[in-house]
mmCIF file of C-alpha atoms and ligand atoms in Angstrom:
data_model
loop_
_atom_site.group_PDB
_atom_site.id
_atom_site.type_symbol
_atom_site.label_atom_id
_atom_site.label_comp_id
_atom_site.label_asym_id
_atom_site.label_seq_id
_atom_site.Cartn_x
_atom_site.Cartn_y
_atom_site.Cartn_z
ATOM 1 C CA MET A 1 119.938 -92.860 107.313
ATOM 2 C CA PRO A 2 117.779 -90.369 105.487
ATOM 3 C CA LYS A 3 116.477 -87.462 107.683
ATOM 4 C CA ALA A 4 112.775 -87.559 108.550
ATOM 5 C CA THR A 5 110.491 -85.323 106.446
ATOM 6 C CA GLU A 6 107.333 -86.111 108.488
ATOM 7 C CA THR A 7 106.441 -88.003 111.594
ATOM 8 C CA VAL A 8 107.704 -91.579 111.307
ATOM 9 C CA LEU A 9 108.437 -94.583 113.449
ATOM 10 C CA GLU A 10 111.739 -95.943 112.081
ATOM 11 C CA ILE A 11 112.106 -99.740 112.668
ATOM 12 C CA ASP A 12 115.628 -101.161 112.565
ATOM 13 C CA LEU A 13 115.361 -104.842 111.664
ATOM 14 C CA LYS A 14 119.156 -105.278 112.340
ATOM 15 C CA ALA A 15 118.653 -104.203 115.878
ATOM 16 C CA LEU A 16 115.873 -106.661 116.137
ATOM 17 C CA GLU A 17 118.275 -109.435 114.952
ATOM 18 C CA HIS A 18 120.894 -108.248 117.453
ATOM 19 C CA ASN A 19 118.349 -108.407 120.342
ATOM 20 C CA TYR A 20 117.132 -111.831 119.269
ATOM 21 C CA ARG A 21 120.737 -113.227 119.159
ATOM 22 C CA TYR A 22 121.527 -111.626 122.538
ATOM 23 C CA LEU A 23 118.526 -113.141 124.265
ATOM 24 C CA LYS A 24 119.299 -116.496 122.624
ATOM 25 C CA SER A 25 122.772 -116.258 124.012
ATOM 26 C CA LYS A 26 121.283 -116.396 127.440
ATOM 27 C CA LEU A 27 119.512 -119.703 126.849
ATOM 28 C CA ASN A 28 120.513 -123.326 126.475
ATOM 29 C CA PRO A 29 120.855 -124.249 122.859
ATOM 30 C CA LYS A 30 117.826 -126.473 123.008
ATOM 31 C CA THR A 31 115.465 -124.066 124.582
ATOM 32 C CA LYS A 32 112.786 -122.936 122.188
ATOM 33 C CA PHE A 33 112.165 -119.282 121.603
ATOM 34 C CA LEU A 34 108.659 -117.874 121.394
ATOM 35 C CA ALA A 35 108.465 -114.298 120.062
ATOM 36 C CA VAL A 36 105.624 -112.218 121.471
ATOM 37 C CA VAL A 37 104.321 -110.023 118.611
ATOM 38 C CA LYS A 38 101.024 -108.862 120.122
ATOM 39 C CA ALA A 39 99.842 -105.307 119.926
ATOM 40 C CA PHE A 40 101.474 -104.704 116.417
ATOM 41 C CA ALA A 41 104.735 -106.224 117.892
ATOM 42 C CA TYR A 42 104.734 -103.669 120.761
ATOM 43 C CA GLY A 43 103.695 -100.846 118.411
ATOM 44 C CA SER A 44 106.221 -101.459 115.766
ATOM 45 C CA ASP A 45 104.644 -103.651 112.982
ATOM 46 C CA ALA A 46 103.582 -107.219 113.640
ATOM 47 C CA VAL A 47 103.877 -108.430 110.008
ATOM 48 C CA GLU A 48 107.375 -107.096 109.297
ATOM 49 C CA ILE A 49 108.665 -108.144 112.605
ATOM 50 C CA ALA A 50 107.252 -111.557 112.415
ATOM 51 C CA ILE A 51 108.613 -112.079 108.892
ATOM 52 C CA LYS A 52 112.059 -111.015 110.027
ATOM 53 C CA LEU A 53 111.963 -113.226 113.098
ATOM 54 C CA ASP A 54 110.748 -116.181 111.007
ATOM 55 C CA THR A 55 113.778 -115.951 108.807
ATOM 56 C CA LEU A 56 115.961 -115.844 112.036
ATOM 57 C CA GLY A 57 114.378 -119.191 113.175
ATOM 58 C CA VAL A 58 112.067 -118.414 116.041
ATOM 59 C CA ASP A 59 110.110 -121.517 117.109
ATOM 60 C CA TYR A 60 106.807 -119.899 117.988
ATOM 61 C CA PHE A 61 104.811 -116.732 117.953
ATOM 62 C CA ALA A 62 102.292 -115.420 120.363
ATOM 63 C CA VAL A 63 99.585 -112.805 119.922
ATOM 64 C CA ALA A 64 96.926 -111.688 122.371
ATOM 65 C CA TYR A 65 93.834 -111.975 120.109
ATOM 66 C CA VAL A 66 92.763 -114.047 117.160
ATOM 67 C CA LYS A 67 92.633 -111.252 114.746
ATOM 68 C CA GLU A 68 96.250 -110.478 115.346
ATOM 69 C CA GLY A 69 97.076 -114.212 114.481
ATOM 70 C CA VAL A 70 94.994 -113.977 111.284
ATOM 71 C CA ALA A 71 96.975 -111.033 110.114
ATOM 72 C CA LEU A 72 100.214 -113.053 110.344
ATOM 73 C CA ARG A 73 98.723 -116.220 108.605
ATOM 74 C CA GLU A 74 97.488 -113.873 105.747
ATOM 75 C CA VAL A 75 101.073 -112.883 104.954
ATOM 76 C CA GLY A 76 102.131 -116.521 104.841
ATOM 77 C CA ILE A 77 103.568 -117.079 108.236
ATOM 78 C CA LYS A 78 103.541 -120.820 108.816
ATOM 79 C CA THR A 79 105.199 -120.936 112.294
ATOM 80 C CA PRO A 80 102.957 -121.971 115.138
ATOM 81 C CA ILE A 81 100.993 -119.134 116.706
ATOM 82 C CA LEU A 82 99.825 -119.211 120.391
ATOM 83 C CA VAL A 83 96.828 -116.969 121.048
ATOM 84 C CA LEU A 84 97.170 -115.858 124.621
ATOM 85 C CA HIS A 85 93.698 -114.601 125.194
ATOM 86 C CA PRO A 86 91.285 -116.052 122.667
ATOM 87 C CA GLN A 87 87.641 -115.229 122.811
ATOM 88 C CA PRO A 88 85.093 -117.976 122.234
ATOM 89 C CA VAL A 89 83.280 -115.871 119.730
ATOM 90 C CA ASN A 90 86.464 -116.159 117.516
ATOM 91 C CA PHE A 91 87.199 -119.936 118.054
ATOM 92 C CA LYS A 92 85.998 -120.845 114.470
ATOM 93 C CA THR A 93 88.259 -118.260 112.978
ATOM 94 C CA LEU A 94 91.082 -119.419 115.192
ATOM 95 C CA ILE A 95 90.705 -122.968 113.889
ATOM 96 C CA GLU A 96 90.267 -121.905 110.397
ATOM 97 C CA TYR A 97 93.666 -120.085 110.537
ATOM 98 C CA LYS A 98 95.348 -122.905 112.474
ATOM 99 C CA LEU A 99 95.976 -120.708 115.491
ATOM 100 C CA GLU A 100 96.629 -122.386 118.887
ATOM 101 C CA PRO A 101 94.472 -121.207 121.825
ATOM 102 C CA SER A 102 95.669 -120.706 125.367
ATOM 103 C CA LEU A 103 92.941 -122.430 127.403
ATOM 104 C CA TYR A 104 92.795 -120.859 130.812
ATOM 105 C CA SER A 105 89.604 -121.900 132.633
ATOM 106 C CA PRO A 106 87.096 -124.730 132.839
ATOM 107 C CA LYS A 107 84.586 -122.658 130.803
ATOM 108 C CA ILE A 108 86.971 -121.806 128.072
ATOM 109 C CA LEU A 109 88.270 -125.398 127.947
ATOM 110 C CA LYS A 110 84.721 -126.801 127.586
ATOM 111 C CA LYS A 111 83.775 -124.272 124.897
ATOM 112 C CA PHE A 112 86.734 -125.172 122.811
ATOM 113 C CA LEU A 113 86.322 -128.918 123.354
ATOM 114 C CA GLY A 114 82.725 -128.549 122.214
ATOM 115 C CA ILE A 115 83.739 -126.934 118.941
ATOM 116 C CA ALA A 116 86.595 -129.332 118.453
ATOM 117 C CA LYS A 117 84.221 -132.224 118.784
ATOM 118 C CA GLU A 118 81.597 -130.582 116.487
ATOM 119 C CA GLN A 119 84.247 -130.157 113.821
ATOM 120 C CA ASN A 120 85.753 -133.518 114.272
ATOM 121 C CA LEU A 121 89.179 -132.204 114.885
ATOM 122 C CA LYS A 122 91.997 -134.571 115.516
ATOM 123 C CA ASP A 123 94.785 -133.745 117.985
ATOM 124 C CA TYR A 124 94.244 -129.919 117.498
ATOM 125 C CA PRO A 125 97.198 -128.234 119.258
ATOM 126 C CA VAL A 126 96.108 -126.351 122.470
ATOM 127 C CA HIS A 127 97.994 -124.821 125.444
ATOM 128 C CA ILE A 128 96.997 -124.854 129.025
ATOM 129 C CA LYS A 129 97.676 -121.762 131.186
ATOM 130 C CA PHE A 130 98.103 -121.986 134.839
ATOM 131 C CA ASN A 131 97.831 -119.168 137.356
ATOM 132 C CA THR A 132 100.633 -119.241 139.829
ATOM 133 C CA GLY A 133 100.221 -115.812 141.401
ATOM 134 C CA LEU A 134 99.577 -113.133 138.897
ATOM 135 C CA ASN A 135 95.790 -113.824 139.272
ATOM 136 C CA ARG A 136 94.997 -112.725 135.816
ATOM 137 C CA LEU A 137 94.221 -115.780 133.620
ATOM 138 C CA GLY A 138 94.818 -119.417 134.378
ATOM 139 C CA PHE A 139 93.595 -122.643 135.813
ATOM 140 C CA TRP A 140 94.416 -123.353 139.380
ATOM 141 C CA GLU A 141 96.808 -126.143 140.412
ATOM 142 C CA ASN A 142 93.914 -128.192 141.650
ATOM 143 C CA ASP A 143 92.243 -128.085 138.284
ATOM 144 C CA ILE A 144 94.529 -130.638 136.840
ATOM 145 C CA ASP A 145 92.225 -133.520 137.425
ATOM 146 C CA TYR A 146 89.350 -131.626 135.909
ATOM 147 C CA ILE A 147 91.527 -130.947 132.776
ATOM 148 C CA VAL A 148 92.650 -134.517 132.414
ATOM 149 C CA GLN A 149 89.175 -135.982 132.876
ATOM 150 C CA HIS A 150 87.650 -133.684 130.140
ATOM 151 C CA LEU A 151 90.394 -134.144 127.526
ATOM 152 C CA ASN A 152 89.707 -136.283 124.488
ATOM 153 C CA ASN A 153 91.635 -136.800 121.222
ATOM 154 C CA ASN A 154 89.951 -133.842 119.435
ATOM 155 C CA VAL A 155 92.789 -131.798 120.992
ATOM 156 C CA LYS A 156 96.362 -132.274 121.966
ATOM 157 C CA ILE A 157 98.017 -130.357 124.729
ATOM 158 C CA VAL A 158 101.255 -129.089 123.248
ATOM 159 C CA SER A 159 102.296 -126.877 126.087
ATOM 160 C CA ILE A 160 101.524 -125.896 129.677
ATOM 161 C CA PHE A 161 102.662 -122.497 130.895
ATOM 162 C CA SER A 162 102.342 -119.733 133.486
ATOM 163 C CA HIS A 163 103.293 -116.103 133.699
ATOM 164 C CA LEU A 164 105.424 -114.253 136.213
ATOM 165 C CA ALA A 165 104.079 -111.233 137.990
ATOM 166 C CA ALA A 166 107.323 -109.432 138.834
ATOM 167 C CA SER A 167 110.305 -111.009 137.024
ATOM 168 C CA GLU A 168 112.017 -107.701 136.621
ATOM 169 C CA ASP A 169 111.750 -106.747 140.379
ATOM 170 C CA ALA A 170 114.720 -107.911 142.519
ATOM 171 C CA TYR A 171 112.746 -107.122 145.655
ATOM 172 C CA GLU A 172 110.160 -109.663 144.671
ATOM 173 C CA LYS A 173 112.577 -112.569 144.211
ATOM 174 C CA GLU A 174 110.835 -114.682 146.860
ATOM 175 C CA PHE A 175 107.385 -114.308 145.163
ATOM 176 C CA THR A 176 108.885 -115.109 141.852
ATOM 177 C CA GLN A 177 110.599 -118.171 143.216
ATOM 178 C CA LYS A 178 107.279 -119.279 144.713
ATOM 179 C CA GLN A 179 105.709 -118.882 141.332
ATOM 180 C CA ILE A 180 108.500 -121.038 139.678
ATOM 181 C CA ALA A 181 108.196 -123.669 142.372
ATOM 182 C CA SER A 182 104.418 -123.810 141.961
ATOM 183 C CA PHE A 183 104.771 -124.193 138.242
ATOM 184 C CA CYS A 184 107.355 -126.862 138.746
ATOM 185 C CA LYS A 185 104.936 -128.821 140.886
ATOM 186 C CA ILE A 186 102.126 -128.421 138.324
ATOM 187 C CA SER A 187 104.368 -129.573 135.565
ATOM 188 C CA LYS A 188 105.374 -132.747 137.418
ATOM 189 C CA GLU A 189 101.822 -133.647 138.332
ATOM 190 C CA PHE A 190 100.632 -132.902 134.848
ATOM 191 C CA ASP A 191 103.221 -135.150 133.194
ATOM 192 C CA GLU A 192 102.354 -137.936 135.598
ATOM 193 C CA LYS A 193 98.692 -137.769 134.858
ATOM 194 C CA LEU A 194 98.982 -137.456 131.072
ATOM 195 C CA ASP A 195 100.595 -139.742 128.572
ATOM 196 C CA VAL A 196 102.137 -136.874 126.497
ATOM 197 C CA LYS A 197 104.756 -134.536 127.757
ATOM 198 C CA PRO A 198 103.829 -130.999 126.704
ATOM 199 C CA LEU A 199 106.416 -128.182 126.458
ATOM 200 C CA LYS A 200 106.731 -126.138 129.740
ATOM 201 C CA HIS A 201 107.352 -122.377 129.684
ATOM 202 C CA ILE A 202 107.043 -119.552 132.257
ATOM 203 C CA LEU A 203 109.777 -116.895 131.530
ATOM 204 C CA ASN A 204 109.172 -113.536 129.792
ATOM 205 C CA THR A 205 112.083 -111.254 128.935
ATOM 206 C CA SER A 206 113.092 -110.226 132.476
ATOM 207 C CA GLY A 207 112.626 -113.937 133.383
ATOM 208 C CA ILE A 208 115.225 -114.873 130.817
ATOM 209 C CA ILE A 209 117.604 -112.311 132.398
ATOM 210 C CA ASN A 210 116.886 -113.018 136.092
ATOM 211 C CA TYR A 211 115.813 -116.674 136.345
ATOM 212 C CA PRO A 212 117.507 -118.562 133.406
ATOM 213 C CA GLU A 213 117.355 -121.705 135.652
ATOM 214 C CA ALA A 214 113.572 -121.716 135.020
ATOM 215 C CA GLN A 215 113.744 -121.605 131.220
ATOM 216 C CA TYR A 216 112.315 -125.252 130.859
ATOM 217 C CA ASP A 217 111.524 -125.991 127.163
ATOM 218 C CA MET A 218 110.806 -122.498 125.905
ATOM 219 C CA VAL A 219 110.688 -118.896 126.854
ATOM 220 C CA ARG A 220 108.419 -116.067 125.650
ATOM 221 C CA SER A 221 110.042 -112.687 124.874
ATOM 222 C CA GLY A 222 108.480 -109.365 123.753
ATOM 223 C CA ILE A 223 110.024 -106.254 125.162
ATOM 224 C CA GLY A 224 113.558 -107.635 124.953
ATOM 225 C CA LEU A 225 113.274 -108.187 121.172
ATOM 226 C CA TYR A 226 112.240 -104.445 120.896
ATOM 227 C CA GLY A 227 115.257 -103.411 122.764
ATOM 228 C CA TYR A 228 114.353 -102.880 126.409
ATOM 229 C CA GLY A 229 115.175 -105.130 129.334
ATOM 230 C CA ASN A 230 113.595 -103.483 132.402
ATOM 231 C CA ASP A 231 117.133 -103.065 133.720
ATOM 232 C CA SER A 232 119.736 -100.413 132.857
ATOM 233 C CA ALA A 233 122.552 -102.924 132.560
ATOM 234 C CA ILE A 234 120.614 -105.151 130.180
ATOM 235 C CA ASP A 235 119.448 -102.003 128.257
ATOM 236 C CA LYS A 236 123.156 -101.366 127.399
ATOM 237 C CA GLU A 237 123.263 -104.745 125.624
ATOM 238 C CA LEU A 238 120.011 -104.300 123.750
ATOM 239 C CA GLN A 239 119.235 -101.923 120.875
ATOM 240 C CA PRO A 240 115.876 -100.078 120.686
ATOM 241 C CA ILE A 241 114.376 -101.139 117.303
ATOM 242 C CA ALA A 242 112.037 -98.194 117.101
ATOM 243 C CA THR A 243 112.965 -94.551 116.665
ATOM 244 C CA LEU A 244 110.117 -92.038 116.700
ATOM 245 C CA LYS A 245 111.154 -89.118 114.646
ATOM 246 C CA THR A 246 109.269 -85.889 113.542
ATOM 247 C CA ILE A 247 110.205 -82.403 112.182
ATOM 248 C CA ILE A 248 109.846 -78.828 113.106
ATOM 249 C CA SER A 249 106.782 -77.410 111.348
ATOM 250 C CA GLN A 250 107.129 -73.829 112.611
ATOM 251 C CA LEU A 251 109.382 -71.768 114.915
ATOM 252 C CA HIS A 252 107.968 -68.899 117.094
ATOM 253 C CA LYS A 253 109.938 -66.224 118.880
ATOM 254 C CA ILE A 254 107.947 -65.272 121.944
ATOM 255 C CA GLU A 255 108.314 -62.556 124.500
ATOM 256 C CA PRO A 256 108.316 -62.828 128.278
ATOM 257 C CA ASN A 257 104.977 -63.509 129.834
ATOM 258 C CA GLU A 258 103.394 -65.033 126.663
ATOM 259 C CA LYS A 259 101.208 -68.225 126.702
ATOM 260 C CA VAL A 260 101.797 -71.320 124.628
ATOM 261 C CA GLY A 261 99.124 -73.789 123.821
ATOM 262 C CA TYR A 262 95.711 -74.734 124.958
ATOM 263 C CA ASN A 263 94.511 -73.364 128.216
ATOM 264 C CA MET A 264 97.541 -71.150 128.380
ATOM 265 C CA ALA A 265 99.295 -73.927 130.289
ATOM 266 C CA PHE A 266 102.889 -72.531 129.518
ATOM 267 C CA THR A 267 103.966 -69.071 130.401
ATOM 268 C CA SER A 268 107.279 -67.778 129.196
ATOM 269 C CA ASP A 269 109.560 -66.183 131.877
ATOM 270 C CA SER A 270 111.922 -64.739 129.232
ATOM 271 C CA TYR A 271 112.373 -64.402 125.432
ATOM 272 C CA ARG A 272 112.045 -67.940 124.137
ATOM 273 C CA VAL A 273 112.055 -69.783 120.816
ATOM 274 C CA THR A 274 109.444 -72.480 120.471
ATOM 275 C CA ALA A 275 109.034 -75.231 117.858
ATOM 276 C CA THR A 276 105.662 -76.713 116.798
ATOM 277 C CA LEU A 277 105.882 -80.502 115.865
ATOM 278 C CA PRO A 278 103.426 -82.523 113.906
ATOM 279 C CA ILE A 279 102.801 -85.153 116.601
ATOM 280 C CA GLY A 280 100.246 -85.235 119.352
ATOM 281 C CA HIS A 281 98.057 -87.323 121.680
ATOM 282 C CA ALA A 282 96.373 -88.998 118.692
ATOM 283 C CA ASP A 283 99.725 -90.345 117.708
ATOM 284 C CA GLY A 284 100.356 -91.755 121.196
ATOM 285 C CA ILE A 285 102.205 -88.836 122.868
ATOM 286 C CA ARG A 286 99.738 -88.690 125.714
ATOM 287 C CA ARG A 287 98.915 -85.491 127.761
ATOM 288 C CA GLN A 288 101.003 -86.648 130.591
ATOM 289 C CA TYR A 289 104.163 -85.899 128.528
ATOM 290 C CA GLY A 290 103.268 -82.307 128.355
ATOM 291 C CA ASN A 291 104.170 -79.374 130.611
ATOM 292 C CA ASN A 292 107.945 -79.852 130.927
ATOM 293 C CA ASN A 293 107.719 -83.350 131.941
ATOM 294 C CA VAL A 294 109.767 -84.811 129.043
ATOM 295 C CA PHE A 295 112.036 -83.632 126.312
ATOM 296 C CA VAL A 296 112.714 -84.469 122.666
ATOM 297 C CA LEU A 297 116.111 -84.116 120.906
ATOM 298 C CA VAL A 298 116.699 -81.315 118.410
ATOM 299 C CA HIS A 299 120.186 -81.797 116.802
ATOM 300 C CA GLY A 300 121.120 -83.923 119.905
ATOM 301 C CA LYS A 301 120.086 -81.166 122.368
ATOM 302 C CA LYS A 302 117.233 -81.558 124.856
ATOM 303 C CA ALA A 303 113.968 -79.510 124.090
ATOM 304 C CA PRO A 304 111.204 -79.927 126.708
ATOM 305 C CA ILE A 305 107.588 -80.266 125.706
ATOM 306 C CA ILE A 306 105.962 -77.154 126.884
ATOM 307 C CA GLY A 307 102.239 -76.586 127.603
ATOM 308 C CA ASN A 308 99.478 -79.082 126.947
ATOM 309 C CA VAL A 309 99.922 -81.814 124.371
ATOM 310 C CA CYS A 310 97.491 -81.212 121.586
ATOM 311 C CA MET A 311 95.648 -83.820 119.456
ATOM 312 C CA ASP A 312 98.034 -83.339 116.433
ATOM 313 C CA MET A 313 100.898 -81.273 117.673
ATOM 314 C CA ILE A 314 103.234 -80.519 120.568
ATOM 315 C CA MET A 315 105.269 -77.420 121.241
ATOM 316 C CA VAL A 316 108.791 -77.672 122.485
ATOM 317 C CA ASP A 317 111.204 -75.056 123.825
ATOM 318 C CA VAL A 318 114.218 -74.819 121.474
ATOM 319 C CA THR A 319 115.793 -71.590 122.933
ATOM 320 C CA GLY A 320 119.479 -71.695 122.395
ATOM 321 C CA ILE A 321 119.374 -74.648 119.996
ATOM 322 C CA GLU A 322 120.426 -73.830 116.456
ATOM 323 C CA CYS A 323 117.528 -75.172 114.342
ATOM 324 C CA ALA A 324 115.301 -74.361 111.402
ATOM 325 C CA GLU A 325 111.879 -75.276 110.219
ATOM 326 C CA GLY A 326 111.882 -78.672 108.517
ATOM 327 C CA ASP A 327 114.694 -79.936 110.741
ATOM 328 C CA GLU A 328 114.459 -83.465 112.102
ATOM 329 C CA VAL A 329 113.484 -84.042 115.817
ATOM 330 C CA ILE A 330 113.978 -87.313 117.666
ATOM 331 C CA VAL A 331 111.134 -88.145 120.188
ATOM 332 C CA PHE A 332 112.721 -91.328 121.439
ATOM 333 C CA GLY A 333 114.696 -94.295 120.207
ATOM 334 C CA LYS A 334 118.328 -95.173 119.981
ATOM 335 C CA GLU A 335 119.678 -91.755 121.079
ATOM 336 C CA SER A 336 117.197 -91.180 123.788
ATOM 337 C CA SER A 337 115.368 -94.225 125.240
ATOM 338 C CA ALA A 338 111.621 -94.838 125.293
ATOM 339 C CA GLU A 339 112.214 -96.190 128.840
ATOM 340 C CA ALA A 340 113.432 -92.728 130.022
ATOM 341 C CA PHE A 341 110.719 -90.924 128.100
ATOM 342 C CA ALA A 342 108.003 -93.205 129.551
ATOM 343 C CA HIS A 343 109.478 -92.985 132.998
ATOM 344 C CA ALA A 344 109.415 -89.155 132.948
ATOM 345 C CA GLY A 345 105.762 -89.536 131.955
ATOM 346 C CA ASN A 346 105.063 -91.856 134.929
ATOM 347 C CA THR A 347 104.620 -94.998 132.854
ATOM 348 C CA ILE A 348 106.614 -97.802 131.323
ATOM 349 C CA SER A 349 108.131 -98.366 127.920
ATOM 350 C CA TYR A 350 105.524 -101.055 127.181
ATOM 351 C CA GLU A 351 102.630 -98.491 127.294
ATOM 352 C CA LEU A 352 104.498 -95.848 125.444
ATOM 353 C CA LEU A 353 105.566 -98.215 122.574
ATOM 354 C CA THR A 354 102.188 -99.948 122.100
ATOM 355 C CA GLY A 355 100.465 -96.576 122.278
ATOM 356 C CA ILE A 356 102.067 -95.207 119.106
ATOM 357 C CA SER A 357 99.018 -94.919 116.954
ATOM 358 C CA GLN A 358 98.523 -96.463 113.470
ATOM 359 C CA ARG A 359 98.450 -92.848 112.164
ATOM 360 C CA VAL A 360 102.224 -92.714 112.436
ATOM 361 C CA LYS A 361 103.892 -94.108 109.326
ATOM 362 C CA ARG A 362 106.310 -97.072 109.902
ATOM 363 C CA VAL A 363 109.489 -97.130 107.932
ATOM 364 C CA PHE A 364 112.009 -100.085 107.912
ATOM 365 C CA ILE A 365 115.766 -99.929 107.666
HETATM 366 C C1 PLP B 1 103.059 -110.045 126.894
HETATM 367 C C2 PLP B 1 103.462 -111.442 127.441
HETATM 368 C C3 PLP B 1 104.771 -111.899 127.439
HETATM 369 C C4 PLP B 1 105.972 -111.045 126.999
HETATM 370 O O1 PLP B 1 106.460 -110.336 128.104
HETATM 371 P P1 PLP B 1 107.749 -109.353 127.976
HETATM 372 O O2 PLP B 1 108.048 -108.803 129.293
HETATM 373 O O3 PLP B 1 107.346 -108.378 126.958
HETATM 374 O O4 PLP B 1 108.935 -110.192 127.522
HETATM 375 C C5 PLP B 1 105.044 -113.220 127.784
HETATM 376 N N1 PLP B 1 103.991 -113.953 128.214
HETATM 377 C C6 PLP B 1 102.741 -113.481 128.356
HETATM 378 C C7 PLP B 1 101.671 -114.536 128.840
HETATM 379 C C8 PLP B 1 102.427 -112.219 127.905
HETATM 380 O O5 PLP B 1 101.144 -111.842 128.123
#
């Protein structure tokens, strides 16, 4: 692997393949696999990731918004794409690009049916989302009759699904099992009241790991594909696909009682060597990571971020680490997990990864 010469997010497509195969190995051979590639495939690169996953044979993609689905269609992805949170203002574009909406409320259902009728669509694939406890988006169990009454052959329900609130949390097993039981009941009732049998799905990555018995016809995985499993044992089996690398722009030798960075937030207690790196909060390294909360790796050794994170730079303490200007620095990735970095900054890998801004160049290996 060539050493970094600027700030880059290195994406390892072999690691992606490994994670996909690992997650597949947890499933029955017939269970379909939906790859969640919303938010630039969790901050990596939706297009490259989707192209790779397509060649590996995923059955479905999901994005959050219409525009994300359009980007995939524009590079020739033909696999079905579920749009988890479509906005009515984009329904026409959604149809134009053959994207499949998640319909989650009476209002959104009516709006979509209206457009489907207007455009004389026939059996247009749609998905019905049920709320079983997350209380974010979804129909209620007692909306089934309403849905069935309003349906016509402009659309075809290809799947019904729900989303777990705490599939990674062993202390919330009872809650999760209640959600699954509720989805099971909804599924039965739905099949009874409708002639077609739509696909059923409720599991995300941690669901695949912790509740494989509820895999139904399909699972929806995001974070696992990118190498994190919300569980240290599972993390050992997965490979982070993204490594954030940067370099040392300048070294400073500072004396005791000197200040570093904006607002003099760091004060040296002895002779120190600091390194300035070309990455800051505009790249997604938010201010919460400053002031000794987290470290980066310089030649495999831990160098804490000192002082306040600037917009385009951070300063790290490299005292005692042999290094030179231009040397590579690992912010997080295979050698030092995004999960640990995020945890030290009081957040989760999802937020850290999706927050790596588009200013950071993506390179693929
Ligand atoms: C984001 C999302 C997922 C993926 O969850 P992971 O924990 O990343 O596997 C699955 N389903 C829905 C509805 C989502 O919004």
